[in-house]
Amino acid sequence: MSRIGRLPITVPAGVTVTVDADNLVTVKGPKATLTQKIDKIITVNQEGNVLTLTRPNDSKTARAMHGLYRALVNNMVVGVTEGFKKTLEMVGTGYSATVDGSKKQLSLKIGFSHPVVIDAPGDITFECPNATTIVVQGSSKQQVGNLAADIRAIRKPEPYLGKGIKYVDEHIRRKEGKTGKK
């Protein structure tokens, strides 16, 4: 049995989960509504406020799908109640970030001749607690992670001076620069 797949998912109060005949799971909560299509191999059972996912056999594909879909459904439940966030940090002289009033548009000044403007898709929002910190928030873990990775890819941290955009908990392996002949 899959270690992740066999764990039950507790649905908190205020969250409704519906599963239709096509195995489309819809999770509706205070922050958002998320949907996920589940493979026909996996069956979703709801008893009270507990969701369990089961598989019919121990084939390789069924085992792989079991853990995957349990994790996706659990992330949907967490997303509609608490949400997800990724924090990025900018390192470099003159690097700064600003957010417009609706928290849907991020403007980055990161050494290019023009500011880089990023629009937030869906229910994603941006926050800038200070000029060099960016917080990406939303209810979908996948969208938050992808957008944070896209922002980081604009100016990856370089190993010599450490300049660039990095995750707050990321460690950049530093390299020694050129040494002159003495």
PDB file of C-alpha atoms in Angstrom:
ATOM      1  CA  MET A   1       0.000   0.000   0.000  1.00  0.00           C
ATOM      2  CA  SER A   2       1.230   3.498  -0.775  1.00  0.00           C
ATOM      3  CA  ARG A   3       2.388   5.329   2.324  1.00  0.00           C
ATOM      4  CA  ILE A   4       0.972   8.610   1.074  1.00  0.00           C
ATOM      5  CA  GLY A   5      -2.065   7.182  -0.730  1.00  0.00           C
ATOM      6  CA  ARG A   6      -3.408   5.278   2.251  1.00  0.00           C
ATOM      7  CA  LEU A   7      -3.564   8.342   4.520  1.00  0.00           C
ATOM      8  CA  PRO A   8      -7.077   9.754   4.945  1.00  0.00           C
ATOM      9  CA  ILE A   9      -7.787  13.401   4.134  1.00  0.00           C
ATOM     10  CA  THR A  10      -9.683  15.290   6.827  1.00  0.00           C
ATOM     11  CA  VAL A  11     -12.002  17.921   5.382  1.00  0.00           C
ATOM     12  CA  PRO A  12     -12.274  20.928   7.728  1.00  0.00           C
ATOM     13  CA  ALA A  13     -15.525  22.724   8.510  1.00  0.00           C
ATOM     14  CA  GLY A  14     -16.587  25.186   5.824  1.00  0.00           C
ATOM     15  CA  VAL A  15     -15.140  23.101   2.983  1.00  0.00           C
ATOM     16  CA  THR A  16     -17.342  21.036   0.681  1.00  0.00           C
ATOM     17  CA  VAL A  17     -16.005  18.242  -1.512  1.00  0.00           C
ATOM     18  CA  THR A  18     -18.038  16.782  -4.372  1.00  0.00           C
ATOM     19  CA  VAL A  19     -17.114  13.883  -6.643  1.00  0.00           C
ATOM     20  CA  ASP A  20     -19.130  13.405  -9.829  1.00  0.00           C
ATOM     21  CA  ALA A  21     -19.499  10.319 -12.045  1.00  0.00           C
ATOM     22  CA  ASP A  22     -16.478  11.238 -14.204  1.00  0.00           C
ATOM     23  CA  ASN A  23     -14.183  11.311 -11.129  1.00  0.00           C
ATOM     24  CA  LEU A  24     -13.999  15.108 -11.176  1.00  0.00           C
ATOM     25  CA  VAL A  25     -13.274  16.255  -7.618  1.00  0.00           C
ATOM     26  CA  THR A  26     -14.421  19.782  -6.743  1.00  0.00           C
ATOM     27  CA  VAL A  27     -13.265  21.375  -3.490  1.00  0.00           C
ATOM     28  CA  LYS A  28     -15.039  24.581  -2.465  1.00  0.00           C
ATOM     29  CA  GLY A  29     -13.809  26.603   0.489  1.00  0.00           C
ATOM     30  CA  PRO A  30     -13.603  30.126   1.882  1.00  0.00           C
ATOM     31  CA  LYS A  31     -10.681  31.174  -0.366  1.00  0.00           C
ATOM     32  CA  ALA A  32     -11.451  29.528  -3.722  1.00  0.00           C
ATOM     33  CA  THR A  33     -12.940  26.634  -5.669  1.00  0.00           C
ATOM     34  CA  LEU A  34     -10.555  24.081  -7.185  1.00  0.00           C
ATOM     35  CA  THR A  35     -11.224  21.093  -9.442  1.00  0.00           C
ATOM     36  CA  GLN A  36      -9.116  18.075 -10.368  1.00  0.00           C
ATOM     37  CA  LYS A  37      -9.856  15.211 -12.766  1.00  0.00           C
ATOM     38  CA  ILE A  38      -8.912  11.885 -11.158  1.00  0.00           C
ATOM     39  CA  ASP A  39      -7.932   8.808 -13.180  1.00  0.00           C
ATOM     40  CA  LYS A  40     -10.613   6.086 -13.454  1.00  0.00           C
ATOM     41  CA  ILE A  41      -8.290   3.607 -11.675  1.00  0.00           C
ATOM     42  CA  ILE A  42      -8.591   5.504  -8.384  1.00  0.00           C
ATOM     43  CA  THR A  43     -11.883   5.646  -6.471  1.00  0.00           C
ATOM     44  CA  VAL A  44     -12.663   8.484  -4.073  1.00  0.00           C
ATOM     45  CA  ASN A  45     -14.822   7.663  -1.037  1.00  0.00           C
ATOM     46  CA  GLN A  46     -16.287  10.307   1.235  1.00  0.00           C
ATOM     47  CA  GLU A  47     -17.555   9.347   4.691  1.00  0.00           C
ATOM     48  CA  GLY A  48     -18.546  12.344   6.757  1.00  0.00           C
ATOM     49  CA  ASN A  49     -15.602  14.725   6.782  1.00  0.00           C
ATOM     50  CA  VAL A  50     -12.988  12.110   5.756  1.00  0.00           C
ATOM     51  CA  LEU A  51     -11.871  11.386   2.187  1.00  0.00           C
ATOM     52  CA  THR A  52     -10.072   8.163   1.271  1.00  0.00           C
ATOM     53  CA  LEU A  53      -8.621   7.185  -2.075  1.00  0.00           C
ATOM     54  CA  THR A  54      -8.330   3.508  -2.983  1.00  0.00           C
ATOM     55  CA  ARG A  55      -6.891   1.519  -5.871  1.00  0.00           C
ATOM     56  CA  PRO A  56      -8.167  -1.807  -7.247  1.00  0.00           C
ATOM     57  CA  ASN A  57      -4.832  -3.641  -7.571  1.00  0.00           C
ATOM     58  CA  ASP A  58      -1.082  -3.338  -7.042  1.00  0.00           C
ATOM     59  CA  SER A  59      -0.064  -2.673 -10.638  1.00  0.00           C
ATOM     60  CA  LYS A  60       2.737  -0.178 -11.157  1.00  0.00           C
ATOM     61  CA  THR A  61       0.471   2.500 -12.659  1.00  0.00           C
ATOM     62  CA  ALA A  62      -2.182   2.087  -9.963  1.00  0.00           C
ATOM     63  CA  ARG A  63       0.432   2.482  -7.213  1.00  0.00           C
ATOM     64  CA  ALA A  64       1.839   5.602  -8.875  1.00  0.00           C
ATOM     65  CA  MET A  65      -1.590   7.190  -9.373  1.00  0.00           C
ATOM     66  CA  HIS A  66      -2.690   6.395  -5.815  1.00  0.00           C
ATOM     67  CA  GLY A  67      -0.103   8.581  -4.096  1.00  0.00           C
ATOM     68  CA  LEU A  68      -0.224  11.279  -6.755  1.00  0.00           C
ATOM     69  CA  TYR A  69      -3.968  11.900  -6.633  1.00  0.00           C
ATOM     70  CA  ARG A  70      -4.107  11.703  -2.837  1.00  0.00           C
ATOM     71  CA  ALA A  71      -1.442  14.435  -2.669  1.00  0.00           C
ATOM     72  CA  LEU A  72      -3.258  16.567  -5.267  1.00  0.00           C
ATOM     73  CA  VAL A  73      -6.607  16.333  -3.451  1.00  0.00           C
ATOM     74  CA  ASN A  74      -4.951  17.104  -0.107  1.00  0.00           C
ATOM     75  CA  ASN A  75      -3.234  20.164  -1.648  1.00  0.00           C
ATOM     76  CA  MET A  76      -6.617  21.346  -2.929  1.00  0.00           C
ATOM     77  CA  VAL A  77      -8.139  21.071   0.576  1.00  0.00           C
ATOM     78  CA  VAL A  78      -5.198  22.959   2.116  1.00  0.00           C
ATOM     79  CA  GLY A  79      -5.293  25.552  -0.677  1.00  0.00           C
ATOM     80  CA  VAL A  80      -8.947  26.514  -0.258  1.00  0.00           C
ATOM     81  CA  THR A  81      -8.548  26.873   3.527  1.00  0.00           C
ATOM     82  CA  GLU A  82      -5.049  28.259   4.172  1.00  0.00           C
ATOM     83  CA  GLY A  83      -3.527  28.892   0.756  1.00  0.00           C
ATOM     84  CA  PHE A  84       0.086  28.614  -0.341  1.00  0.00           C
ATOM     85  CA  LYS A  85       2.869  31.151  -0.594  1.00  0.00           C
ATOM     86  CA  LYS A  86       6.430  31.347  -1.897  1.00  0.00           C
ATOM     87  CA  THR A  87       8.835  34.064  -0.850  1.00  0.00           C
ATOM     88  CA  LEU A  88      11.558  35.318  -3.180  1.00  0.00           C
ATOM     89  CA  GLU A  89      14.457  37.612  -2.372  1.00  0.00           C
ATOM     90  CA  MET A  90      16.330  39.919  -4.754  1.00  0.00           C
ATOM     91  CA  VAL A  91      20.054  40.473  -4.269  1.00  0.00           C
ATOM     92  CA  GLY A  92      21.807  43.178  -6.270  1.00  0.00           C
ATOM     93  CA  THR A  93      22.535  46.878  -6.376  1.00  0.00           C
ATOM     94  CA  GLY A  94      19.446  48.819  -7.434  1.00  0.00           C
ATOM     95  CA  TYR A  95      17.168  45.749  -7.570  1.00  0.00           C
ATOM     96  CA  SER A  96      13.639  46.526  -6.408  1.00  0.00           C
ATOM     97  CA  ALA A  97      10.066  45.318  -6.777  1.00  0.00           C
ATOM     98  CA  THR A  98       6.736  47.134  -6.560  1.00  0.00           C
ATOM     99  CA  VAL A  99       3.141  45.940  -6.642  1.00  0.00           C
ATOM    100  CA  ASP A 100       0.175  47.888  -7.967  1.00  0.00           C
ATOM    101  CA  GLY A 101      -2.881  48.564  -5.797  1.00  0.00           C
ATOM    102  CA  SER A 102      -4.824  45.470  -6.892  1.00  0.00           C
ATOM    103  CA  LYS A 103      -1.887  43.157  -6.013  1.00  0.00           C
ATOM    104  CA  LYS A 104      -2.204  41.615  -9.472  1.00  0.00           C
ATOM    105  CA  GLN A 105       0.751  43.253 -11.236  1.00  0.00           C
ATOM    106  CA  LEU A 106       4.392  43.048 -10.195  1.00  0.00           C
ATOM    107  CA  SER A 107       7.035  45.437 -11.555  1.00  0.00           C
ATOM    108  CA  LEU A 108      10.692  44.395 -11.223  1.00  0.00           C
ATOM    109  CA  LYS A 109      13.753  46.601 -11.659  1.00  0.00           C
ATOM    110  CA  ILE A 110      16.562  44.072 -11.987  1.00  0.00           C
ATOM    111  CA  GLY A 111      19.274  45.605 -14.117  1.00  0.00           C
ATOM    112  CA  PHE A 112      17.565  45.658 -17.499  1.00  0.00           C
ATOM    113  CA  SER A 113      16.986  48.885 -19.438  1.00  0.00           C
ATOM    114  CA  HIS A 114      13.269  48.644 -18.660  1.00  0.00           C
ATOM    115  CA  PRO A 115      11.178  47.357 -15.750  1.00  0.00           C
ATOM    116  CA  VAL A 116       9.861  43.793 -16.113  1.00  0.00           C
ATOM    117  CA  VAL A 117       6.085  43.645 -15.541  1.00  0.00           C
ATOM    118  CA  ILE A 118       4.416  40.365 -14.531  1.00  0.00           C
ATOM    119  CA  ASP A 119       0.638  39.876 -14.423  1.00  0.00           C
ATOM    120  CA  ALA A 120      -0.810  37.389 -11.933  1.00  0.00           C
ATOM    121  CA  PRO A 121      -3.074  34.651 -13.368  1.00  0.00           C
ATOM    122  CA  GLY A 122      -6.253  33.501 -11.632  1.00  0.00           C
ATOM    123  CA  ASP A 123      -6.451  34.123  -7.895  1.00  0.00           C
ATOM    124  CA  ILE A 124      -2.692  34.632  -7.422  1.00  0.00           C
ATOM    125  CA  THR A 125      -1.647  37.829  -5.629  1.00  0.00           C
ATOM    126  CA  PHE A 126       1.701  39.530  -5.046  1.00  0.00           C
ATOM    127  CA  GLU A 127       3.021  41.264  -1.943  1.00  0.00           C
ATOM    128  CA  CYS A 128       6.204  43.252  -1.371  1.00  0.00           C
ATOM    129  CA  PRO A 129       6.889  43.694   2.376  1.00  0.00           C
ATOM    130  CA  ASN A 130      10.043  45.607   1.415  1.00  0.00           C
ATOM    131  CA  ALA A 131      11.735  46.618  -1.848  1.00  0.00           C
ATOM    132  CA  THR A 132      13.747  43.389  -2.218  1.00  0.00           C
ATOM    133  CA  THR A 133      11.222  40.750  -1.098  1.00  0.00           C
ATOM    134  CA  ILE A 134       8.425  39.268  -3.223  1.00  0.00           C
ATOM    135  CA  VAL A 135       5.656  37.063  -1.806  1.00  0.00           C
ATOM    136  CA  VAL A 136       3.549  35.046  -4.268  1.00  0.00           C
ATOM    137  CA  GLN A 137       0.250  33.822  -2.713  1.00  0.00           C
ATOM    138  CA  GLY A 138      -2.654  31.761  -3.979  1.00  0.00           C
ATOM    139  CA  SER A 139      -4.872  28.741  -3.441  1.00  0.00           C
ATOM    140  CA  SER A 140      -3.314  26.471  -6.099  1.00  0.00           C
ATOM    141  CA  LYS A 141       0.068  25.060  -5.073  1.00  0.00           C
ATOM    142  CA  GLN A 142       0.969  24.345  -8.679  1.00  0.00           C
ATOM    143  CA  GLN A 143       0.227  27.864  -9.927  1.00  0.00           C
ATOM    144  CA  VAL A 144       2.071  29.509  -7.012  1.00  0.00           C
ATOM    145  CA  GLY A 145       5.136  27.331  -7.552  1.00  0.00           C
ATOM    146  CA  ASN A 146       5.171  27.822 -11.324  1.00  0.00           C
ATOM    147  CA  LEU A 147       4.832  31.605 -11.086  1.00  0.00           C
ATOM    148  CA  ALA A 148       7.570  31.815  -8.435  1.00  0.00           C
ATOM    149  CA  ALA A 149       9.851  29.701 -10.653  1.00  0.00           C
ATOM    150  CA  ASP A 150       9.078  31.939 -13.651  1.00  0.00           C
ATOM    151  CA  ILE A 151       9.984  35.065 -11.636  1.00  0.00           C
ATOM    152  CA  ARG A 152      13.235  33.426 -10.469  1.00  0.00           C
ATOM    153  CA  ALA A 153      14.085  32.442 -14.058  1.00  0.00           C
ATOM    154  CA  ILE A 154      14.073  36.089 -15.181  1.00  0.00           C
ATOM    155  CA  ARG A 155      17.347  36.706 -13.295  1.00  0.00           C
ATOM    156  CA  LYS A 156      18.756  33.513 -11.772  1.00  0.00           C
ATOM    157  CA  PRO A 157      21.256  33.969  -8.934  1.00  0.00           C
ATOM    158  CA  GLU A 158      24.799  33.768 -10.218  1.00  0.00           C
ATOM    159  CA  PRO A 159      27.498  31.939  -8.233  1.00  0.00           C
ATOM    160  CA  TYR A 160      30.248  34.593  -8.219  1.00  0.00           C
ATOM    161  CA  LEU A 161      28.582  37.651  -6.692  1.00  0.00           C
ATOM    162  CA  GLY A 162      25.260  36.092  -5.697  1.00  0.00           C
ATOM    163  CA  LYS A 163      23.226  38.679  -7.610  1.00  0.00           C
ATOM    164  CA  GLY A 164      19.802  37.670  -8.853  1.00  0.00           C
ATOM    165  CA  ILE A 165      16.398  36.469  -7.631  1.00  0.00           C
ATOM    166  CA  LYS A 166      16.372  33.499  -5.257  1.00  0.00           C
ATOM    167  CA  TYR A 167      14.020  31.725  -2.882  1.00  0.00           C
ATOM    168  CA  VAL A 168      14.405  32.846   0.737  1.00  0.00           C
ATOM    169  CA  ASP A 169      15.447  29.387   1.964  1.00  0.00           C
ATOM    170  CA  GLU A 170      17.670  28.663  -1.068  1.00  0.00           C
ATOM    171  CA  HIS A 171      21.419  28.320  -0.603  1.00  0.00           C
ATOM    172  CA  ILE A 172      23.552  29.499  -3.519  1.00  0.00           C
ATOM    173  CA  ARG A 173      26.857  27.659  -3.894  1.00  0.00           C
ATOM    174  CA  ARG A 174      29.447  30.371  -4.275  1.00  0.00           C
ATOM    175  CA  LYS A 175      32.496  30.103  -6.535  1.00  0.00           C
ATOM    176  CA  GLU A 176      35.823  31.782  -6.132  1.00  0.00           C
ATOM    177  CA  GLY A 177      36.536  34.458  -8.698  1.00  0.00           C
ATOM    178  CA  LYS A 178      39.620  34.763 -10.843  1.00  0.00           C
ATOM    179  CA  THR A 179      42.889  35.023  -8.966  1.00  0.00           C
ATOM    180  CA  GLY A 180      45.679  37.057 -10.490  1.00  0.00           C
ATOM    181  CA  LYS A 181      49.219  35.792 -10.948  1.00  0.00           C
ATOM    182  CA  LYS A 182      51.505  37.085  -8.225  1.00  0.00           C
TER     183      LYS A 182
END
